[in-house]
Structure formats: C-alpha cells, structure tokens
Short mmCIF file of C-alpha atoms in Angstrom, two decimals:
data_model
loop_
_atom_site.label_atom_id
_atom_site.label_comp_id
_atom_site.label_asym_id
_atom_site.label_seq_id
_atom_site.Cartn_x
_atom_site.Cartn_y
_atom_site.Cartn_z
CA MET A 1 87.46 -189.08 -195.91
CA LYS A 2 87.56 -185.65 -194.83
CA LYS A 3 86.05 -184.23 -197.83
CA ARG A 4 82.85 -187.15 -197.03
CA ILE A 5 82.77 -185.56 -193.51
CA TRP A 6 82.44 -182.38 -194.93
CA LEU A 7 79.49 -183.39 -197.47
CA ALA A 8 77.15 -184.42 -194.72
CA ILE A 9 78.29 -182.30 -192.64
CA VAL A 10 76.78 -179.16 -194.91
CA PHE A 11 73.84 -181.55 -196.10
CA ALA A 12 72.75 -182.18 -192.29
CA VAL A 13 73.31 -178.18 -191.87
CA LEU A 14 70.93 -177.62 -194.97
CA LEU A 15 68.14 -180.94 -194.01
CA ILE A 16 67.93 -178.77 -190.87
CA SER A 17 67.34 -175.46 -192.62
CA LEU A 18 64.74 -177.11 -194.83
CA ILE A 19 62.50 -178.84 -191.62
CA ALA A 20 62.46 -175.35 -189.57
CA CYS A 21 61.65 -173.52 -192.82
CA SER A 22 58.88 -175.60 -193.21
CA ASN A 23 57.53 -176.17 -189.47
CA ASP A 24 57.58 -172.00 -189.60
CA ASP A 25 55.93 -172.22 -192.58
CA THR A 26 53.49 -174.51 -191.19
CA THR A 27 53.19 -172.65 -188.06
CA GLU A 28 52.65 -169.37 -190.07
CA GLN A 29 49.43 -170.58 -191.44
CA THR A 30 48.29 -172.54 -189.03
CA THR A 31 48.38 -169.01 -187.11
CA SER A 32 46.44 -167.22 -190.34
CA ASP A 33 44.02 -169.89 -190.51
CA GLU A 34 43.27 -169.41 -186.74
CA GLU A 35 42.60 -165.84 -187.66
CA ASN A 36 40.56 -165.60 -190.37
CA GLU A 37 38.50 -168.53 -187.87
CA SER A 38 38.23 -165.92 -185.37
CA GLU A 39 36.83 -163.61 -187.60
CA ASP A 40 34.78 -164.65 -189.78
CA VAL A 41 32.33 -165.42 -187.15
CA ALA A 42 29.30 -167.21 -187.73
CA VAL A 43 25.82 -165.79 -187.50
CA ASN A 44 22.59 -167.00 -186.25
CA LYS A 45 19.63 -167.10 -188.57
CA GLU A 46 17.94 -166.87 -186.19
CA GLY A 47 16.87 -167.11 -182.15
CA TYR A 48 19.31 -164.58 -180.31
CA PRO A 49 22.28 -164.13 -179.61
CA ILE A 50 23.31 -163.21 -183.49
CA VAL A 51 26.51 -164.41 -182.79
CA ASP A 52 28.20 -166.87 -180.17
CA GLU A 53 31.68 -164.95 -179.93
CA GLU A 54 30.90 -161.43 -178.69
CA ILE A 55 32.05 -158.95 -181.83
CA THR A 56 32.64 -154.78 -181.90
CA LEU A 57 31.57 -153.05 -184.24
CA SER A 58 31.66 -149.27 -185.21
CA LEU A 59 28.80 -146.29 -185.66
CA MET A 60 27.40 -143.14 -186.49
CA ALA A 61 24.96 -140.88 -185.76
CA PRO A 62 23.37 -137.75 -185.39
CA GLY A 63 23.50 -137.68 -182.05
CA THR A 64 20.15 -135.36 -180.09
CA GLY A 65 22.30 -134.35 -176.86
CA LEU A 66 20.28 -136.32 -174.12
CA ALA A 67 22.56 -138.96 -173.93
CA ASP A 68 25.45 -140.35 -174.99
CA TRP A 69 24.70 -143.27 -177.23
CA GLU A 70 26.44 -145.73 -174.77
CA ASP A 71 24.86 -145.18 -171.70
CA MET A 72 21.48 -145.29 -173.03
CA PRO A 73 19.35 -148.81 -171.42
CA THR A 74 17.97 -149.63 -175.10
CA LEU A 75 20.87 -149.64 -176.55
CA GLN A 76 22.64 -151.84 -173.41
CA GLN A 77 20.21 -154.12 -173.08
CA TYR A 78 19.66 -154.82 -176.96
CA SER A 79 24.08 -155.34 -176.77
CA GLU A 80 23.32 -157.90 -174.05
CA LYS A 81 20.31 -159.85 -175.94
CA THR A 82 22.16 -160.12 -179.50
CA ASN A 83 26.07 -160.73 -178.25
CA VAL A 84 26.72 -156.58 -180.88
CA ASN A 85 28.97 -153.86 -179.26
CA PHE A 86 29.14 -151.08 -180.75
CA GLU A 87 31.53 -148.08 -180.78
CA TYR A 88 30.08 -144.86 -180.74
CA ASP A 89 30.29 -141.52 -183.33
CA THR A 90 27.57 -139.52 -181.96
CA PRO A 91 28.55 -135.55 -183.38
CA PRO A 92 25.73 -133.23 -182.65
CA LEU A 93 22.76 -132.67 -185.32
CA GLY A 94 24.01 -129.31 -186.41
CA GLU A 95 27.28 -131.19 -187.66
CA PHE A 96 26.36 -134.44 -188.92
CA GLN A 97 26.79 -133.49 -192.20
CA THR A 98 29.89 -131.78 -192.39
CA LYS A 99 31.42 -134.82 -190.12
CA LEU A 100 29.99 -138.28 -192.37
CA ASN A 101 31.81 -136.10 -196.03
CA LEU A 102 35.14 -135.75 -193.67
CA ALA A 103 34.99 -140.01 -193.50
CA PHE A 104 33.46 -140.76 -196.27
CA ALA A 105 36.41 -138.51 -198.40
CA SER A 106 39.16 -139.75 -195.78
CA GLY A 107 37.71 -143.07 -196.09
CA ASP A 108 38.15 -143.79 -191.90
CA ILE A 109 34.17 -144.73 -192.52
CA ALA A 110 32.43 -146.35 -189.55
CA ASP A 111 31.52 -150.03 -190.20
CA ILE A 112 27.02 -148.44 -189.67
CA ILE A 113 25.99 -144.85 -190.66
CA PHE A 114 22.51 -145.46 -188.82
CA GLY A 115 19.93 -141.89 -188.27
CA ALA A 116 20.57 -140.38 -191.04
CA GLY A 117 18.63 -139.38 -194.01
CA THR A 118 17.82 -138.32 -196.86
CA ALA A 119 19.23 -134.71 -195.63
CA ASP A 120 22.90 -136.42 -194.64
CA LEU A 121 22.91 -139.47 -196.49
CA THR A 122 21.01 -138.12 -199.95
CA PRO A 123 20.10 -140.43 -202.65
CA GLY A 124 22.92 -139.26 -204.63
CA MET A 125 25.41 -140.10 -202.67
CA GLU A 126 23.45 -143.68 -202.16
CA VAL A 127 23.98 -143.53 -205.70
CA ASP A 128 27.18 -142.71 -205.77
CA TYR A 129 28.69 -144.32 -202.58
CA GLY A 130 27.41 -147.44 -203.35
CA GLN A 131 28.65 -147.90 -207.43
CA GLN A 132 32.17 -147.01 -205.43
CA GLY A 133 32.36 -150.25 -203.00
CA VAL A 134 32.00 -148.07 -199.87
CA LEU A 135 28.78 -148.43 -199.09
CA LEU A 136 27.18 -152.23 -199.46
CA PRO A 137 24.55 -153.34 -201.96
CA LEU A 138 22.22 -154.98 -199.33
CA GLU A 139 19.28 -157.36 -201.10
CA ASP A 140 21.36 -159.95 -201.18
CA LEU A 141 21.63 -159.62 -197.03
CA ILE A 142 17.70 -158.98 -196.62
CA ASP A 143 16.54 -162.28 -198.51
CA GLU A 144 18.89 -164.27 -196.08
CA TYR A 145 18.95 -162.52 -193.00
CA ALA A 146 16.11 -159.60 -192.59
CA PRO A 147 12.67 -161.64 -192.82
CA ASN A 148 11.15 -158.89 -190.94
CA PHE A 149 12.25 -155.87 -193.72
CA LYS A 150 11.64 -158.69 -196.54
CA ALA A 151 8.56 -158.61 -194.86
CA LEU A 152 7.55 -155.13 -195.12
CA MET A 153 8.60 -154.79 -198.93
CA GLU A 154 6.35 -158.30 -200.14
CA GLU A 155 3.58 -156.07 -198.01
CA ASN A 156 3.96 -152.81 -199.72
CA PRO A 157 5.89 -153.33 -202.78
CA GLU A 158 6.32 -149.67 -203.25
CA ILE A 159 9.29 -150.05 -200.70
CA GLU A 160 11.48 -152.17 -202.55
CA ARG A 161 11.01 -149.81 -205.61
CA SER A 162 11.72 -146.83 -203.70
CA ILE A 163 14.51 -147.78 -202.24
CA THR A 164 16.13 -149.66 -205.36
CA THR A 165 18.79 -147.30 -207.29
CA THR A 166 19.22 -146.95 -211.21
CA ASP A 167 22.42 -149.95 -210.64
CA GLY A 168 19.46 -152.75 -209.53
CA HIS A 169 21.03 -152.65 -205.81
CA ILE A 170 19.79 -151.40 -202.09
CA TYR A 171 22.72 -149.19 -200.69
CA ALA A 172 19.87 -147.82 -197.11
CA LEU A 173 17.19 -149.22 -195.46
CA PRO A 174 14.30 -146.53 -194.47
CA ALA A 175 12.13 -145.95 -191.42
CA VAL A 176 8.42 -147.42 -192.13
CA ASN A 177 6.02 -145.24 -191.06
CA GLN A 178 2.62 -147.54 -190.50
CA HIS A 179 1.44 -144.64 -187.82
CA PRO A 180 -1.99 -143.84 -188.53
CA THR A 181 -0.67 -140.08 -188.98
CA SER A 182 1.85 -141.69 -191.22
CA ALA A 183 -0.09 -140.22 -194.15
CA TRP A 184 -0.99 -136.78 -193.25
CA PRO A 185 0.35 -134.85 -196.33
CA ALA A 186 2.23 -132.28 -193.84
CA GLY A 187 0.37 -130.88 -189.89
CA PRO A 188 -2.77 -130.94 -190.22
CA MET A 189 -5.59 -127.83 -190.52
CA TRP A 190 -7.67 -127.79 -187.18
CA TYR A 191 -10.77 -125.49 -186.73
CA ASN A 192 -11.50 -123.66 -183.74
CA GLY A 193 -14.19 -125.71 -182.10
CA SER A 194 -15.62 -123.02 -179.47
CA TRP A 195 -15.72 -120.84 -182.58
CA LEU A 196 -17.67 -123.26 -184.50
CA ASP A 197 -19.60 -123.76 -182.03
CA ALA A 198 -20.90 -120.06 -181.06
CA LEU A 199 -21.72 -119.66 -184.85
CA GLY A 200 -23.55 -122.78 -184.32
CA VAL A 201 -21.73 -124.43 -188.02
CA GLU A 202 -22.93 -128.15 -187.86
CA GLU A 203 -20.68 -129.04 -190.66
CA LEU A 204 -17.21 -128.27 -192.01
CA PRO A 205 -16.87 -126.37 -195.53
CA LYS A 206 -16.31 -129.02 -198.14
CA THR A 207 -15.24 -126.44 -201.28
CA THR A 208 -13.73 -123.31 -201.28
CA ASP A 209 -16.57 -120.93 -201.67
CA GLU A 210 -18.10 -122.39 -198.32
CA LEU A 211 -14.92 -122.36 -196.79
CA TYR A 212 -15.04 -118.70 -197.48
CA ASP A 213 -17.86 -118.01 -196.65
CA LEU A 214 -17.06 -119.96 -193.39
CA LEU A 215 -13.84 -117.20 -193.21
CA VAL A 216 -16.22 -113.77 -193.67
CA ARG A 217 -18.83 -115.75 -190.41
CA PHE A 218 -15.24 -115.94 -188.67
CA ARG A 219 -14.40 -112.48 -188.64
CA ASP A 220 -17.03 -110.69 -189.02
CA GLU A 221 -19.33 -112.72 -186.28
CA ASP A 222 -17.69 -111.92 -183.13
CA PRO A 223 -17.40 -115.56 -182.59
CA ASN A 224 -14.74 -115.28 -179.67
CA GLY A 225 -17.34 -112.50 -177.08
CA ASN A 226 -14.95 -110.48 -176.51
CA GLY A 227 -16.13 -107.83 -178.63
CA GLU A 228 -13.82 -106.23 -180.60
CA ALA A 229 -12.70 -107.30 -183.66
CA ASP A 230 -9.30 -108.79 -182.89
CA GLU A 231 -10.59 -112.11 -184.95
CA ILE A 232 -8.15 -113.61 -187.33
CA PRO A 233 -9.77 -115.86 -189.31
CA LEU A 234 -6.84 -118.14 -190.99
CA ILE A 235 -3.50 -117.98 -190.47
CA ASP A 236 -0.19 -119.39 -191.24
CA VAL A 237 3.68 -119.01 -191.92
CA GLN A 238 4.87 -118.45 -194.91
CA MET A 239 2.25 -120.63 -196.26
CA ASN A 240 4.25 -123.08 -195.03
CA SER A 241 1.99 -125.69 -193.12
CA THR A 242 -1.29 -124.42 -194.96
CA ARG A 243 -0.37 -124.04 -198.59
CA ARG A 244 -0.83 -128.24 -199.25
CA TRP A 245 -4.40 -128.83 -197.97
CA LEU A 246 -5.19 -125.46 -200.29
CA LEU A 247 -4.04 -126.56 -203.06
CA ALA A 248 -5.54 -129.91 -203.11
CA ALA A 249 -8.38 -127.41 -203.39
CA PHE A 250 -7.55 -126.38 -206.71
CA GLY A 251 -5.89 -130.12 -207.94
CA MET A 252 -2.60 -129.89 -207.21
CA LYS A 253 -0.85 -132.38 -205.47
CA GLU A 254 2.25 -130.59 -204.54
CA TRP A 255 3.94 -127.05 -204.74
CA GLY A 256 6.74 -128.42 -207.49
CA ILE A 257 7.16 -131.42 -209.18
CA GLU A 258 3.66 -133.58 -208.93
CA GLU A 259 2.74 -136.29 -211.27
CA VAL A 260 -1.22 -137.10 -212.61
CA ASP A 261 -2.23 -140.21 -214.50
CA GLY A 262 1.11 -140.46 -215.21
CA THR A 263 2.15 -137.34 -216.79
CA VAL A 264 5.16 -135.34 -214.63
CA ARG A 265 4.47 -131.81 -214.33
CA TYR A 266 5.44 -128.30 -212.51
CA ALA A 267 2.67 -127.31 -210.42
CA PRO A 268 3.74 -123.74 -210.22
CA ALA A 269 3.75 -123.86 -214.11
CA SER A 270 0.01 -124.35 -214.38
CA GLU A 271 -3.40 -122.99 -214.53
CA ASN A 272 -4.38 -124.64 -211.18
CA TYR A 273 -1.79 -122.91 -209.64
CA LYS A 274 -3.25 -119.54 -210.95
CA GLU A 275 -6.74 -120.25 -209.35
CA TYR A 276 -5.20 -121.28 -206.31
CA LEU A 277 -2.96 -117.77 -206.11
CA THR A 278 -6.23 -116.22 -207.32
CA TYR A 279 -8.25 -117.77 -204.24
CA MET A 280 -5.39 -116.53 -201.65
CA ASN A 281 -5.24 -113.41 -202.74
CA LYS A 282 -9.27 -112.94 -201.68
CA LEU A 283 -8.34 -114.07 -198.45
CA TYR A 284 -5.52 -111.76 -198.45
CA ASP A 285 -7.39 -108.77 -199.25
CA GLU A 286 -10.34 -109.66 -197.42
CA LYS A 287 -8.64 -109.69 -194.19
CA LEU A 288 -9.66 -113.06 -193.88
CA LEU A 289 -5.98 -114.86 -193.91
CA ASP A 290 -3.66 -113.28 -191.28
CA GLN A 291 -1.83 -110.28 -192.89
CA GLU A 292 0.99 -111.22 -191.16
CA THR A 293 1.52 -114.58 -192.50
CA PHE A 294 4.71 -112.99 -194.49
CA SER A 295 6.36 -111.67 -192.24
CA GLN A 296 5.48 -113.65 -188.12
CA ALA A 297 7.13 -116.06 -186.98
CA ASP A 298 5.73 -120.30 -185.22
CA GLU A 299 6.00 -117.92 -182.17
CA GLN A 300 3.31 -115.38 -182.75
CA LYS A 301 0.53 -118.10 -184.15
CA LYS A 302 0.25 -119.35 -181.00
CA ALA A 303 0.86 -116.25 -179.11
CA LYS A 304 -2.39 -115.33 -181.41
CA GLY A 305 -4.07 -118.55 -180.59
CA GLN A 306 -3.64 -118.43 -176.92
CA GLN A 307 -5.76 -115.42 -176.95
CA ASP A 308 -8.33 -116.92 -178.28
CA ARG A 309 -7.95 -115.32 -182.41
CA LEU A 310 -7.80 -118.21 -184.18
CA GLY A 311 -11.02 -119.84 -186.41
CA LEU A 312 -8.19 -121.92 -188.77
CA PHE A 313 -5.07 -123.01 -187.97
CA PRO A 314 -1.76 -125.56 -188.97
CA ASP A 315 -0.21 -127.06 -186.99
CA TRP A 316 0.70 -130.09 -185.80
CA PHE A 317 -1.59 -130.95 -182.51
CA SER A 318 -4.50 -128.01 -182.18
CA PHE A 319 -3.51 -127.47 -179.04
CA PHE A 320 0.31 -126.58 -179.91
CA THR A 321 -1.42 -123.11 -181.03
CA THR A 322 -4.00 -122.85 -178.65
CA GLY A 323 -2.36 -124.00 -175.48
CA GLN A 324 -6.09 -126.47 -174.69
CA THR A 325 -5.74 -129.77 -173.27
CA GLU A 326 -5.58 -132.97 -174.56
CA GLU A 327 -9.78 -132.99 -173.51
CA GLU A 328 -10.24 -129.23 -175.34
CA ALA A 329 -8.49 -130.24 -178.41
CA ILE A 330 -11.24 -133.35 -178.98
CA ASN A 331 -13.31 -130.15 -180.14
CA ASN A 332 -11.92 -129.02 -182.26
CA PRO A 333 -12.38 -131.02 -185.40
CA MET A 334 -9.66 -131.76 -188.81
CA PHE A 335 -9.63 -129.80 -191.83
CA HIS A 336 -11.80 -131.73 -194.36
CA PRO A 337 -10.53 -131.22 -198.08
CA LEU A 338 -12.16 -129.50 -200.28
CA THR A 339 -13.15 -128.94 -203.55
CA SER A 340 -13.16 -126.47 -206.02
CA ASP A 341 -14.83 -125.15 -209.58
CA VAL A 342 -11.51 -126.20 -211.20
CA SER A 343 -10.86 -129.78 -208.90
CA PRO A 344 -14.84 -131.17 -208.17
CA GLU A 345 -12.68 -133.99 -206.95
CA ILE A 346 -11.27 -134.33 -203.82
CA VAL A 347 -7.38 -134.25 -204.49
CA LEU A 348 -5.07 -134.61 -201.15
CA PRO A 349 -1.02 -135.54 -201.80
CA GLY A 350 -0.28 -138.06 -198.75
CA ASN A 351 3.33 -138.73 -197.53
CA PRO A 352 4.84 -142.20 -199.06
CA GLY A 353 5.71 -143.40 -195.16
CA ILE A 354 8.86 -144.58 -196.78
CA SER A 355 11.86 -141.89 -194.84
CA ARG A 356 15.52 -143.02 -196.84
CA GLY A 357 18.50 -143.14 -195.94
CA ALA A 358 18.65 -144.21 -192.19
CA PHE A 359 20.84 -147.23 -192.74
CA ALA A 360 23.63 -148.67 -194.46
CA ILE A 361 26.96 -150.79 -194.01
CA THR A 362 29.76 -149.67 -195.73
CA SER A 363 32.14 -151.58 -196.99
CA ASN A 364 34.50 -151.03 -193.77
CA ASN A 365 32.03 -153.67 -191.85
CA GLU A 366 34.11 -157.07 -191.21
CA HIS A 367 30.18 -158.31 -190.05
CA PRO A 368 27.65 -157.02 -192.78
CA GLU A 369 25.43 -160.22 -192.16
CA ALA A 370 25.44 -159.54 -187.92
CA SER A 371 24.59 -156.09 -188.86
CA ILE A 372 21.68 -156.62 -191.03
CA ARG A 373 20.45 -159.25 -188.37
CA TRP A 374 20.87 -156.56 -185.95
CA ILE A 375 19.13 -153.90 -187.37
CA ASP A 376 16.48 -157.12 -188.76
CA TYR A 377 14.94 -156.52 -185.36
CA LEU A 378 13.39 -153.24 -185.92
CA TYR A 379 11.14 -153.33 -188.36
CA SER A 380 9.37 -156.28 -186.48
CA GLN A 381 6.39 -154.90 -184.07
CA GLU A 382 8.11 -156.02 -180.52
CA GLY A 383 11.65 -154.63 -181.49
CA ARG A 384 10.39 -151.38 -182.43
CA ASP A 385 8.67 -151.20 -179.17
CA PHE A 386 11.44 -152.03 -177.59
CA PHE A 387 12.95 -149.30 -179.63
CA ASP A 388 10.69 -146.84 -179.31
CA GLN A 389 9.84 -146.92 -175.78
CA GLY A 390 13.24 -148.61 -174.14
CA PRO A 391 13.06 -151.14 -171.72
CA GLU A 392 10.62 -152.12 -169.26
CA GLY A 393 11.33 -150.07 -165.74
CA TYR A 394 11.97 -146.57 -167.09
CA LEU A 395 9.88 -144.75 -169.01
CA TRP A 396 6.50 -147.76 -168.79
CA GLU A 397 6.57 -151.11 -167.01
CA GLU A 398 3.84 -153.74 -167.36
CA GLY A 399 0.11 -153.97 -165.34
CA GLU A 400 -1.53 -156.81 -164.02
CA ASP A 401 -3.86 -156.11 -167.23
CA GLY A 402 -0.93 -156.66 -169.55
CA MET A 403 -1.64 -152.90 -170.24
CA ARG A 404 1.59 -151.16 -170.81
CA GLU A 405 1.82 -148.34 -168.01
CA PHE A 406 4.14 -144.96 -167.28
CA LYS A 407 5.84 -144.08 -164.78
CA GLU A 408 6.31 -140.88 -163.19
CA LEU A 409 8.93 -138.75 -164.46
CA PRO A 410 12.53 -138.57 -162.85
CA ALA A 411 12.44 -134.66 -161.51
CA GLU A 412 15.72 -134.00 -163.43
CA TYR A 413 13.28 -134.78 -167.14
CA GLU A 414 10.24 -132.14 -167.39
CA SER A 415 8.32 -134.17 -170.21
CA SER A 416 9.20 -138.06 -171.32
CA GLU A 417 9.76 -137.18 -174.99
CA ASP A 418 12.76 -135.79 -173.07
CA TYR A 419 12.83 -139.06 -170.39
CA ARG A 420 12.78 -141.16 -173.83
CA GLY A 421 15.26 -139.63 -175.61
CA SER A 422 18.29 -140.19 -172.89
CA LEU A 423 16.60 -144.09 -172.69
CA THR A 424 17.04 -144.33 -176.63
CA PRO A 425 18.20 -143.64 -179.86
CA ALA A 426 15.28 -143.77 -181.55
CA TYR A 427 14.63 -139.49 -181.14
CA GLY A 428 14.77 -136.84 -182.91
CA ILE A 429 16.57 -138.95 -186.20
CA THR A 430 15.57 -140.63 -188.56
CA THR A 431 15.83 -144.60 -187.45
CA PRO A 432 15.74 -147.21 -189.13
CA MET A 433 13.09 -148.90 -187.81
CA LEU A 434 8.55 -149.46 -188.34
CA VAL A 435 7.06 -146.74 -186.68
CA ASP A 436 3.56 -147.63 -185.58
CA LEU A 437 1.42 -147.46 -182.69
CA VAL A 438 2.46 -149.21 -179.47
CA GLU A 439 1.53 -152.72 -178.36
CA ASN A 440 -0.71 -153.19 -175.27
CA ALA A 441 -0.30 -149.16 -174.55
CA PRO A 442 -3.00 -147.08 -173.25
CA ARG A 443 -5.54 -145.86 -175.90
CA SER A 444 -6.44 -142.26 -174.94
CA ASP A 445 -9.71 -140.91 -175.95
CA PHE A 446 -7.37 -137.37 -177.79
CA ASP A 447 -5.64 -140.86 -179.56
CA LEU A 448 -9.10 -142.10 -180.89
CA PHE A 449 -10.19 -138.95 -181.70
CA ILE A 450 -6.84 -138.13 -183.73
CA GLU A 451 -7.49 -141.87 -184.95
CA GLU A 452 -10.90 -141.19 -186.28
CA GLU A 453 -10.32 -136.97 -187.58
CA THR A 454 -7.81 -138.86 -189.94
CA LYS A 455 -9.30 -142.44 -190.82
CA ALA A 456 -12.38 -139.81 -191.91
CA LYS A 457 -10.63 -136.99 -193.64
CA VAL A 458 -7.43 -138.38 -195.27
CA ASP A 459 -7.55 -142.33 -195.30
CA PRO A 460 -10.01 -142.21 -198.25
CA TYR A 461 -7.61 -139.11 -200.43
CA ALA A 462 -4.32 -139.75 -199.35
CA GLU A 463 -2.28 -140.19 -202.56
CA THR A 464 1.57 -139.61 -202.79
CA ALA A 465 2.51 -136.60 -205.59
CA TYR A 466 5.48 -137.88 -206.96
CA PRO A 467 7.43 -141.54 -205.78
CA LEU A 468 10.70 -141.52 -204.12
CA VAL A 469 12.91 -142.16 -207.35
CA TYR A 470 16.40 -141.83 -207.62
CA LEU A 471 17.57 -139.41 -210.27
CA THR A 472 21.22 -139.99 -211.97
CA ASP A 473 24.56 -138.36 -211.51
CA GLU A 474 24.17 -136.51 -214.60
CA GLU A 475 20.33 -135.34 -213.80
CA GLN A 476 20.96 -134.49 -210.55
CA GLU A 477 24.06 -132.33 -211.47
CA GLU A 478 21.55 -130.69 -214.17
CA ILE A 479 18.35 -130.30 -211.78
CA ASN A 480 20.84 -128.80 -209.24
CA THR A 481 21.42 -126.31 -211.71
CA ILE A 482 17.78 -125.08 -212.30
CA GLU A 483 16.58 -126.09 -208.78
CA VAL A 484 18.41 -123.62 -206.78
CA ASP A 485 16.95 -120.42 -208.93
CA LEU A 486 13.52 -122.16 -209.71
CA GLU A 487 12.42 -122.60 -206.01
CA SER A 488 13.94 -119.37 -205.05
CA TYR A 489 11.94 -117.17 -207.62
CA VAL A 490 8.70 -119.38 -207.02
CA GLU A 491 8.76 -118.39 -203.31
CA GLN A 492 8.85 -114.66 -203.88
CA MET A 493 5.84 -114.78 -206.41
CA GLU A 494 3.74 -116.71 -204.22
CA ALA A 495 4.31 -114.31 -201.14
CA LYS A 496 3.78 -110.93 -204.05
CA PHE A 497 0.82 -112.45 -205.61
CA ILE A 498 -0.83 -112.91 -203.07
CA THR A 499 -0.36 -110.24 -200.55
CA GLY A 500 -1.06 -108.13 -204.44
CA VAL A 501 2.53 -106.73 -204.56
CA GLU A 502 2.65 -108.21 -208.36
CA PRO A 503 -0.73 -107.58 -209.72
CA LEU A 504 -2.26 -111.23 -211.57
CA SER A 505 -2.33 -109.78 -214.87
CA ASN A 506 1.34 -110.53 -214.72
CA TRP A 507 1.01 -114.08 -214.83
CA ASP A 508 1.85 -114.84 -218.63
CA LYS A 509 5.60 -112.17 -217.32
CA TYR A 510 5.87 -114.87 -214.67
CA MET A 511 5.32 -117.91 -216.26
CA GLU A 512 7.83 -116.65 -218.76
CA THR A 513 10.34 -116.21 -216.66
CA ILE A 514 10.36 -120.06 -215.30
CA GLU A 515 10.60 -121.25 -219.19
CA ASN A 516 13.90 -119.34 -219.54
CA MET A 517 14.92 -121.15 -215.95
CA ASN A 518 15.34 -123.94 -218.15
CA ILE A 519 11.12 -125.70 -217.13
CA ASP A 520 10.68 -127.92 -220.26
CA ARG A 521 14.52 -129.53 -219.39
CA TYR A 522 13.82 -129.93 -215.71
CA VAL A 523 9.91 -131.81 -216.37
CA GLU A 524 12.01 -134.27 -218.68
CA ILE A 525 14.26 -134.88 -216.12
CA TYR A 526 10.89 -136.17 -213.50
CA GLN A 527 9.21 -138.16 -216.11
CA ASP A 528 12.21 -140.21 -217.26
CA ALA A 529 12.88 -140.58 -213.11
CA TYR A 530 8.93 -142.24 -212.79
CA ASN A 531 9.24 -144.04 -215.88
CA ARG A 532 11.72 -145.55 -214.74
CA TRP A 533 10.48 -146.21 -211.11
CA ALA A 534 6.88 -146.77 -212.57
CA SER A 535 8.29 -150.17 -214.63
CA ASN A 536 9.91 -151.16 -212.36
#
C-alpha cells in the first residue's frame, strides 16, 4: 500500500513538472513570436508614413560641419513624415574614407551608407563587399519599393547599366543629375565680353586657327584699354580646366581612356594628342597662354581676372573669376567647341550625369524595405526639391503666385549656400537624389543665359568619353599597378612639352616609355570592361 502511494506521488510530481516545462516552452515560444513580430515591421508601399510603427536605423555619411544632422529641419520633418528615425555618424569629409574603411573592417558598419560617392565607396568596394554579403543587392528592392528610381532607370537605361556590377547586382544607388549644366565636361571657359566689344568681334572662334587669331588680338590690341601690354589671352591652372575643351578640338574626349566607335584607346598615346601638344606649345611660346599656367594657384588666376587682364578663362561661372555681378557676367559668352584640321567634326566630352556610390544598405540593416522606400522619395521631383532647399519657412516661402520667394538670411550666415547646408544634408556631398531645377523657383536672367549658352554650345555635341564600368578584382589590381606611374609620367610630360622644356622631337621616346609601362594591357582591360557594359 505504501509502495502504491509513493508511486502515485512520484507520478504526480513528474506530471506537474512536465506540465510546467510545457508551459515554460509555450511561454518562451510566445515571447519569441512576439519579438519576431515586433521586428517584422510592415512597410506601406504607397503614401506616408512608410511604417506605422516608428523604427530607428543607423546612418553613416560624410559631414560638412555646418550643422549636426539630427538638428537639420529637413531630416527632422522627413522623420516625422515617414516614422523612420536615425542615429547619425557623420565624420568630417576629410576623415570619412578612413572611418568607413575601419567600419567595414570591424563589421560594425551602419545600416545605411549615405552620400559617400566613388571616392569613398569605390566601385571595387561595391563589388568586394557586395559579394561578401556586407552590402545588400538592391535590384529586387527597387522593383518592389522604389518606383521613382525605377522610373528613372526606365527613362535612361544607361543608369542601370552604369550601376550594375560584374555579378549582375546593384549594390549602391547613384546621384542622377538632370540639371541643365549636368552635361558640362567640367567648368566651362568664358570670353571676356568687354574685350570682344572693344575689338568689334561679332562671331566667336569655331576652329583652332580662328582661336589663335583672336588670342593674338587679345595680346596685341590693348582690349582692356589701359595702355599697357598686360593682357593674358588664355589662362589656366595646371591645364586642369581648359584641357578637355582643347583636347576636344583635336578629336579627343578624355585625357586618358576613351571610347571611339566601340574601340578603347589611351588618348595621350595618340597622334591627336601630339597635335594638341604642338598647338599648346605654340600658344605658350608666343605668350598667348599664361606663362604661369603650371606654377600658379587658383587664387592668382582670380586676382588677374579681377584686374581685367584675362581674355579667355575657365570657371564654373565667369563672375567667380572676374568678380563681376551676375548681370555683368551675362556679357561674357561661353566658349564654343572648336574643330581643327585633324578633327573636322565637333567633338565634346560630356558628363554622364551619374555619380555612383551614393547610397548603400548593409547586412546589419533589419529594415531594408523601409530604407529603400525612404531614399526613393529623393528621386522624385517633390523629394529632391524638399531635400535641396529644405522645408518652407527657412530658406524660402511660397508667394501668392505659387512661386518660391527666398527669405532674408539669418545674420550669422554669409551666404544662402552656408545657410542651406545647415538645413539639409544635400550640400557638399554626393547626395543620393535627383539633381534638377527646383520647381516653382524664380529664374533670373543669368539662369536663362546659362541655359541658352548650354543648349547652343554643349547639349548638341556632348557625349560620354567612356562609360561607367565595373572591373573585376583582378582587373582592378592590374589597373592600379599600371595607373599610378602612367598618369604621373603623362602629367609631367604634358607640362614639359607645352612649355618647351622637352622638345616635341622627343615624342618617340615619350611613346616608348608609355609602351614600357604596359599600356597595351591597360587598354585591353578597359576594352574588355567596355564590351561587358555594351552587351548588357
């Protein structure tokens, strides 16, 4: 009897324990399911907020130092609109690449990389970290959650080809520039309009011979009217701004790798380049090109411009060099592309309008769908206007006619750009957005002048010198080995050939040196990459 009672007690204890364990398992499973549900936040594919429950992500971007990102009204209002909040890590521009590399190396990388650009998030890094799984492929997310960016790719197929890596994935979104000045190959060149008026010039040069004749008149006929022979017909700093325009006159689109009818070549190893050097040496020898071109800084160039000593000069806008007002600068016409005996048709390099590496989502991000919807707004006209100029009430307010009216700047800011940089992150970095004219913004006479000059002298001719391609790891390693010495040598020799320190009779020796730098393999790699790009 006692034995039966004891067995019953043991059985009851075991039963209670099993029931308790079962309840514990059920509780743990319920808790786990609840946690998973809280992490699996539903994303609204249309309208706002993007998520009904607030989420917080980490974001790493280069900072310009004008304001802390958490204090920027643009980001604050967009967080309220979307329910997507951020913890920002914004090291200074000069330190960003180092900090980004350290974050990748440690694995402690932010959920989103924003505004890096190809200088910091290089094409090689996209491929490398994408294939490692650190950067997420974005093409499926774009299809489902990014209608604005998808529409841009459909309108311009070159966008998708330019951001699709060698393994067929998209690991980073670009800045897409559709602004009227986006096709400019670099800062334009401008003629001194008052000099043209003084000399009675009615038509701008269209050939290299006509340009030479005009530069001679600038040198000899005292167009600034001060009675001194102080005129500088053509100026630059290290040839960094005028080079592309003048190379184009001799049939070249780039000072390096370029594509011509499907064939890739290295322009500084061509006969066209030799003709360019011959022409520039003539200008330098006859003091038509500033004798300090290879020794001065930009500040010296601007000082000469403000003394009315320049006839043809580069800058983004002419008044940056001359110190004139916008109204006065309208009298300074943009340089017209030239032809020459070796290039009878106009050739002009154009900017592709695509800046890669601007936005990436990492594998640490638990909300990639919400992240891609968050950024897609910036690729719409409304979103880019909002991010470009901030919300109403700061930089601008809407007038009675529906047009934006710019407000008076706060006393602590010297320029509207400095103030804008404190309102929005779309300042001084490669912002992942559509770059275009702001809708309903006032257009000045100078704005209209720039558009008209661009439409007449750039848009009809500009074409990309070489497309945005991706190289394999092995190809990039070979390119890096060849490129450093090659570019340094070519740059040094250009200055020597133009100034006459090295006579052009030594051209064959120059070519032999380039060939010994493995230039054939260098071109072959870029030809293979071009063929892959063209076949997509």
